[in-house]
Amino acid sequence: MEEMTINPGSSIALITGASSGIGAATAVALAEHGYRLILCGRNRNRLEQVCENLPAATAVMTLLFDVRKEQEVRQAISSLPAAWASVDVLINNAGNAHGIGSMEQNNTEDWDAMIDGNVKGLLYVSKAIMAGMVERQRGHIINISSIAGKSVYPGGVVYCASKHAVEALSQGMRLDLTRYGIKVTNIAPGFVETGFSLVRFKGDTARAAAVYEGFEALQPKDIADAVVYAVTAPSHVTIADLTIFASAQSAGSIVHRKTQSN
Ligand code: 8X3
């Protein structure tokens, strides 16, 4: 755990999966809005690179843990110094797709990685943070879901199932936590150009690049802007659910590419 400058008085946002993609872009966007940041991830060097790209005055600290390991999550979050312990906004962004293809060909290690990271990891981090929010009677939890949580597409069935669970958790958290003044926002992006596909295709750069070819894909900043929209809404407004596509996308895995003949 590393601590940098503290700017007391500003709200604290904790972001999981902050070392790249949507998480890193959200760090920049919230820093620009004066948030103090707790950036969480598994890779120290990558988190430090994200810190270097933040506005100079940003108060930021990093926490190293794997969301899939409950003990690590608990230890890391309980190690926050008092000045950083009152998290105002939790952004459950960590998660990934592992493997692609028809279910009978999938391997169970990939299923475990998706269920453990996308579902149980979100639960572990939320559990560790929500107790303080309940005590303070305020807070905001933002779950980064996916269009895969709204519908199921072939080749990604277990990933879709894990994101359907995120959708259910967003709805359920809102039901259980609204009484404590905690807002819950669910954001479901379509294709966002990040390292996501490289992980899904297990390092196959050509297949990963092809996902974003022939149309203008969403960029991480587009989703970070939606996070800012949700957290800057007036206190009487909850942005409950946002689905965000690139203009060329019309459903999960359906994209109109310029290379197509129609
Ligand atoms: C990432 C978007 O369309 O690959 O969650 O499922 S998609």
Short mmCIF file of C-alpha atoms and ligand atoms in Angstrom, two decimals:
data_model
loop_
_atom_site.label_atom_id
_atom_site.label_comp_id
_atom_site.label_asym_id
_atom_site.label_seq_id
_atom_site.Cartn_x
_atom_site.Cartn_y
_atom_site.Cartn_z
CA MET A 1 0.00 0.00 0.00
CA GLU A 2 1.35 3.42 -0.90
CA GLU A 3 0.13 6.80 0.13
CA MET A 4 0.61 10.08 -1.69
CA THR A 5 -0.61 13.61 -1.00
CA ILE A 6 -3.87 13.92 0.93
CA ASN A 7 -6.39 16.62 0.14
CA PRO A 8 -8.86 16.41 3.03
CA GLY A 9 -12.39 17.47 2.33
CA SER A 10 -12.83 16.00 -1.10
CA SER A 11 -14.81 12.81 -1.67
CA ILE A 12 -13.05 9.46 -1.85
CA ALA A 13 -13.60 7.05 -4.72
CA LEU A 14 -12.27 3.48 -4.65
CA ILE A 15 -11.88 1.89 -8.09
CA THR A 16 -11.20 -1.79 -8.66
CA GLY A 17 -9.45 -2.89 -11.83
CA ALA A 18 -7.89 0.57 -11.92
CA SER A 19 -4.66 -0.36 -13.67
CA SER A 20 -6.01 -0.13 -17.22
CA GLY A 21 -9.00 0.46 -19.48
CA ILE A 22 -12.23 1.77 -17.99
CA GLY A 23 -10.79 1.78 -14.46
CA ALA A 24 -7.79 3.91 -15.41
CA ALA A 25 -9.92 6.32 -17.46
CA THR A 26 -12.35 6.63 -14.56
CA ALA A 27 -9.44 7.50 -12.26
CA VAL A 28 -8.46 10.38 -14.55
CA ALA A 29 -12.06 11.61 -14.92
CA LEU A 30 -12.76 11.55 -11.17
CA ALA A 31 -9.39 13.16 -10.39
CA GLU A 32 -10.36 15.99 -12.74
CA HIS A 33 -13.50 16.39 -10.62
CA GLY A 34 -11.50 16.69 -7.40
CA TYR A 35 -11.95 13.20 -6.02
CA ARG A 36 -9.37 11.55 -3.81
CA LEU A 37 -8.66 8.15 -5.30
CA ILE A 38 -7.93 4.67 -4.01
CA LEU A 39 -6.78 2.72 -7.03
CA CYS A 40 -6.93 -1.05 -6.67
CA GLY A 41 -5.39 -3.75 -8.79
CA ARG A 42 -2.96 -6.64 -8.86
CA ASN A 43 -0.05 -5.03 -10.68
CA ARG A 44 1.94 -2.40 -8.78
CA ASN A 45 3.81 -1.06 -11.81
CA ARG A 46 0.67 -0.57 -13.86
CA LEU A 47 -1.14 1.14 -11.00
CA GLU A 48 1.82 3.47 -10.55
CA GLN A 49 1.72 4.32 -14.25
CA VAL A 50 -1.95 5.26 -13.87
CA CYS A 51 -1.00 7.48 -10.91
CA GLU A 52 1.61 9.22 -13.04
CA ASN A 53 -1.03 10.17 -15.61
CA LEU A 54 -3.31 11.85 -13.06
CA PRO A 55 -3.43 15.62 -12.60
CA ALA A 56 -0.48 16.65 -10.38
CA ALA A 57 -2.65 17.77 -7.44
CA THR A 58 -4.51 14.46 -7.18
CA ALA A 59 -4.57 12.81 -3.78
CA VAL A 60 -4.18 9.14 -4.57
CA MET A 61 -3.17 5.89 -2.96
CA THR A 62 -2.93 2.40 -4.31
CA LEU A 63 -4.08 -0.91 -2.86
CA LEU A 64 -2.75 -4.18 -4.20
CA PHE A 65 -5.13 -7.13 -4.00
CA ASP A 66 -6.93 -9.72 -6.06
CA VAL A 67 -10.73 -9.27 -5.87
CA ARG A 68 -11.12 -13.05 -6.15
CA LYS A 69 -9.42 -13.60 -2.78
CA GLU A 70 -11.73 -12.65 0.04
CA GLN A 71 -9.01 -12.57 2.67
CA GLU A 72 -6.83 -10.27 0.54
CA VAL A 73 -9.78 -7.98 -0.09
CA ARG A 74 -10.62 -7.74 3.60
CA GLN A 75 -7.02 -7.19 4.66
CA ALA A 76 -6.35 -4.54 2.04
CA ILE A 77 -9.48 -2.54 2.75
CA SER A 78 -9.15 -2.78 6.52
CA SER A 79 -5.57 -1.49 6.17
CA LEU A 80 -6.79 1.88 4.85
CA PRO A 81 -5.59 4.69 7.10
CA ALA A 82 -8.38 6.57 8.93
CA ALA A 83 -8.13 9.54 6.57
CA TRP A 84 -8.91 7.26 3.64
CA ALA A 85 -11.34 4.80 5.19
CA SER A 86 -14.61 6.66 4.53
CA VAL A 87 -15.13 5.68 0.92
CA ASP A 88 -17.88 7.76 -0.69
CA VAL A 89 -17.96 6.07 -4.09
CA LEU A 90 -17.12 2.45 -4.88
CA ILE A 91 -16.63 1.60 -8.53
CA ASN A 92 -16.77 -2.15 -9.03
CA ASN A 93 -14.95 -2.27 -12.33
CA ALA A 94 -12.64 -5.31 -12.02
CA GLY A 95 -13.67 -8.20 -14.21
CA ASN A 96 -12.91 -9.93 -17.44
CA ALA A 97 -13.94 -12.50 -20.03
CA HIS A 98 -11.77 -15.61 -20.26
CA GLY A 99 -12.02 -17.71 -23.39
CA ILE A 100 -14.60 -17.79 -26.14
CA GLY A 101 -16.54 -20.55 -27.81
CA SER A 102 -19.40 -22.97 -27.38
CA MET A 103 -19.90 -24.10 -23.79
CA GLU A 104 -19.01 -27.75 -24.30
CA GLN A 105 -15.56 -26.62 -25.48
CA ASN A 106 -14.91 -24.19 -22.62
CA ASN A 107 -12.63 -25.12 -19.77
CA THR A 108 -13.80 -24.87 -16.19
CA GLU A 109 -10.77 -22.80 -15.13
CA ASP A 110 -12.07 -20.01 -17.36
CA TRP A 111 -15.54 -20.36 -15.85
CA ASP A 112 -14.05 -20.13 -12.36
CA ALA A 113 -12.05 -17.03 -13.28
CA MET A 114 -15.17 -15.25 -14.57
CA ILE A 115 -17.50 -16.25 -11.75
CA ASP A 116 -14.86 -15.61 -9.10
CA GLY A 117 -13.76 -12.24 -10.50
CA ASN A 118 -16.91 -10.76 -11.98
CA VAL A 119 -19.38 -11.97 -9.35
CA LYS A 120 -17.70 -13.05 -6.12
CA GLY A 121 -15.01 -10.37 -6.40
CA LEU A 122 -17.66 -7.66 -6.73
CA LEU A 123 -19.42 -9.09 -3.69
CA TYR A 124 -16.27 -9.27 -1.55
CA VAL A 125 -15.27 -5.68 -2.26
CA SER A 126 -18.83 -4.39 -1.80
CA LYS A 127 -19.14 -6.22 1.51
CA ALA A 128 -15.92 -4.65 2.77
CA ILE A 129 -16.97 -1.13 1.77
CA MET A 130 -20.73 -1.07 2.35
CA ALA A 131 -20.58 -1.42 6.15
CA GLY A 132 -19.01 2.04 6.42
CA MET A 133 -21.49 3.48 3.96
CA VAL A 134 -24.37 2.08 6.03
CA GLU A 135 -22.86 3.59 9.18
CA ARG A 136 -22.46 6.99 7.53
CA GLN A 137 -25.89 6.69 5.89
CA ARG A 138 -24.52 7.68 2.50
CA GLY A 139 -22.51 6.34 -0.39
CA HIS A 140 -22.64 5.41 -4.03
CA ILE A 141 -21.85 2.02 -5.55
CA ILE A 142 -21.31 1.86 -9.30
CA ASN A 143 -21.20 -1.59 -10.86
CA ILE A 144 -19.63 -1.87 -14.30
CA SER A 145 -21.75 -4.52 -15.95
CA SER A 146 -21.93 -5.16 -19.70
CA ILE A 147 -24.39 -5.59 -22.53
CA ALA A 148 -23.58 -9.23 -21.77
CA GLY A 149 -25.66 -8.70 -18.62
CA LYS A 150 -28.71 -7.70 -20.64
CA SER A 151 -28.74 -10.49 -23.22
CA VAL A 152 -26.82 -13.65 -24.03
CA TYR A 153 -24.70 -14.07 -27.13
CA PRO A 154 -23.12 -17.25 -28.48
CA GLY A 155 -19.54 -17.94 -27.51
CA GLY A 156 -19.77 -15.98 -24.29
CA VAL A 157 -22.38 -17.81 -22.29
CA VAL A 158 -20.64 -17.98 -18.92
CA TYR A 159 -19.32 -14.43 -19.25
CA CYS A 160 -22.91 -13.39 -20.00
CA ALA A 161 -24.12 -15.35 -16.97
CA SER A 162 -21.58 -13.59 -14.75
CA LYS A 163 -22.72 -10.20 -16.02
CA HIS A 164 -26.40 -11.16 -15.62
CA ALA A 165 -25.44 -11.76 -11.99
CA VAL A 166 -23.97 -8.26 -11.83
CA GLU A 167 -27.27 -6.88 -13.11
CA ALA A 168 -29.17 -8.81 -10.42
CA LEU A 169 -26.74 -7.59 -7.78
CA SER A 170 -27.16 -3.97 -8.88
CA GLN A 171 -30.94 -4.29 -8.61
CA GLY A 172 -30.71 -6.13 -5.30
CA MET A 173 -28.18 -3.73 -3.79
CA ARG A 174 -30.51 -0.88 -4.68
CA LEU A 175 -33.38 -2.68 -2.95
CA ASP A 176 -31.37 -3.39 0.19
CA LEU A 177 -29.26 -0.24 0.47
CA THR A 178 -31.50 2.64 -0.60
CA ARG A 179 -32.85 2.83 2.95
CA TYR A 180 -29.33 3.80 4.10
CA GLY A 181 -28.97 6.64 1.60
CA ILE A 182 -26.72 4.57 -0.66
CA LYS A 183 -27.16 5.04 -4.41
CA VAL A 184 -26.52 2.15 -6.78
CA THR A 185 -25.74 2.69 -10.45
CA ASN A 186 -25.39 -0.07 -13.03
CA ILE A 187 -23.46 0.76 -16.22
CA ALA A 188 -23.60 -1.71 -19.10
CA PRO A 189 -21.19 -0.93 -21.94
CA GLY A 190 -20.98 -2.66 -25.28
CA PHE A 191 -17.68 -2.89 -27.15
CA VAL A 192 -15.08 -0.70 -25.46
CA GLU A 193 -11.62 -0.69 -26.99
CA THR A 194 -9.41 -1.92 -24.15
CA GLY A 195 -7.29 -4.96 -23.33
CA PHE A 196 -10.55 -6.84 -22.65
CA SER A 197 -10.54 -8.78 -25.92
CA LEU A 198 -6.86 -9.63 -25.61
CA VAL A 199 -7.67 -11.37 -22.31
CA ARG A 200 -10.76 -13.03 -23.78
CA PHE A 201 -8.72 -14.35 -26.72
CA LYS A 202 -5.81 -15.31 -24.47
CA GLY A 203 -3.26 -13.03 -26.08
CA ASP A 204 -4.27 -13.55 -29.72
CA THR A 205 -3.64 -9.96 -30.86
CA ALA A 206 -5.13 -10.41 -34.36
CA ARG A 207 -8.46 -11.77 -33.06
CA ALA A 208 -8.56 -9.14 -30.34
CA ALA A 209 -7.90 -6.29 -32.79
CA ALA A 210 -10.58 -7.59 -35.17
CA VAL A 211 -13.28 -6.99 -32.53
CA TYR A 212 -12.81 -3.23 -32.89
CA GLU A 213 -12.26 -3.06 -36.65
CA GLY A 214 -14.62 -1.43 -39.16
CA PHE A 215 -16.39 0.88 -36.71
CA GLU A 216 -15.60 3.49 -34.11
CA ALA A 217 -15.61 1.57 -30.85
CA LEU A 218 -16.31 3.10 -27.48
CA GLN A 219 -13.22 4.31 -25.65
CA PRO A 220 -12.66 3.93 -21.89
CA LYS A 221 -13.22 7.67 -21.47
CA ASP A 222 -16.77 7.30 -22.81
CA ILE A 223 -17.60 5.05 -19.88
CA ALA A 224 -15.66 7.23 -17.43
CA ASP A 225 -17.84 10.16 -18.57
CA ALA A 226 -20.92 8.10 -17.64
CA VAL A 227 -19.45 7.46 -14.19
CA VAL A 228 -18.94 11.21 -13.78
CA TYR A 229 -22.54 11.80 -14.89
CA ALA A 230 -23.77 9.36 -12.23
CA VAL A 231 -21.66 10.71 -9.37
CA THR A 232 -22.36 14.36 -10.14
CA ALA A 233 -26.14 13.94 -10.32
CA PRO A 234 -27.97 15.96 -7.66
CA SER A 235 -28.42 14.19 -4.34
CA HIS A 236 -32.13 13.51 -5.02
CA VAL A 237 -31.31 11.77 -8.34
CA THR A 238 -30.09 8.18 -8.76
CA ILE A 239 -28.86 7.20 -12.20
CA ALA A 240 -30.00 3.59 -11.83
CA ASP A 241 -29.05 1.98 -15.11
CA LEU A 242 -27.16 3.03 -18.22
CA THR A 243 -26.58 0.93 -21.35
CA ILE A 244 -23.94 2.42 -23.63
CA PHE A 245 -23.15 1.35 -27.18
CA ALA A 246 -20.89 2.62 -29.89
CA SER A 247 -23.11 4.20 -32.53
CA ALA A 248 -22.48 1.21 -34.80
CA GLN A 249 -23.54 -1.38 -32.20
CA SER A 250 -27.17 -2.42 -31.90
CA ALA A 251 -27.07 -5.45 -29.56
CA GLY A 252 -24.61 -7.74 -27.80
CA SER A 253 -22.03 -8.83 -30.42
CA ILE A 254 -24.03 -7.11 -33.26
CA VAL A 255 -22.06 -4.31 -34.90
CA HIS A 256 -22.48 -2.66 -38.28
CA ARG A 257 -18.94 -2.62 -39.66
CA LYS A 258 -17.91 -0.45 -42.59
CA THR A 259 -16.21 -3.46 -44.15
CA GLN A 260 -19.61 -5.18 -44.47
CA SER A 261 -21.29 -5.06 -47.90
CA ASN A 262 -24.68 -3.76 -46.60
C1 8X3 B 1 -17.82 -6.37 -22.83
C2 8X3 B 1 -18.72 -6.16 -23.99
O1 8X3 B 1 -20.00 -7.11 -25.94
O2 8X3 B 1 -17.86 -8.15 -25.44
O3 8X3 B 1 -18.49 -6.65 -21.67
O4 8X3 B 1 -19.76 -8.54 -24.02
S1 8X3 B 1 -19.08 -7.56 -24.87
#
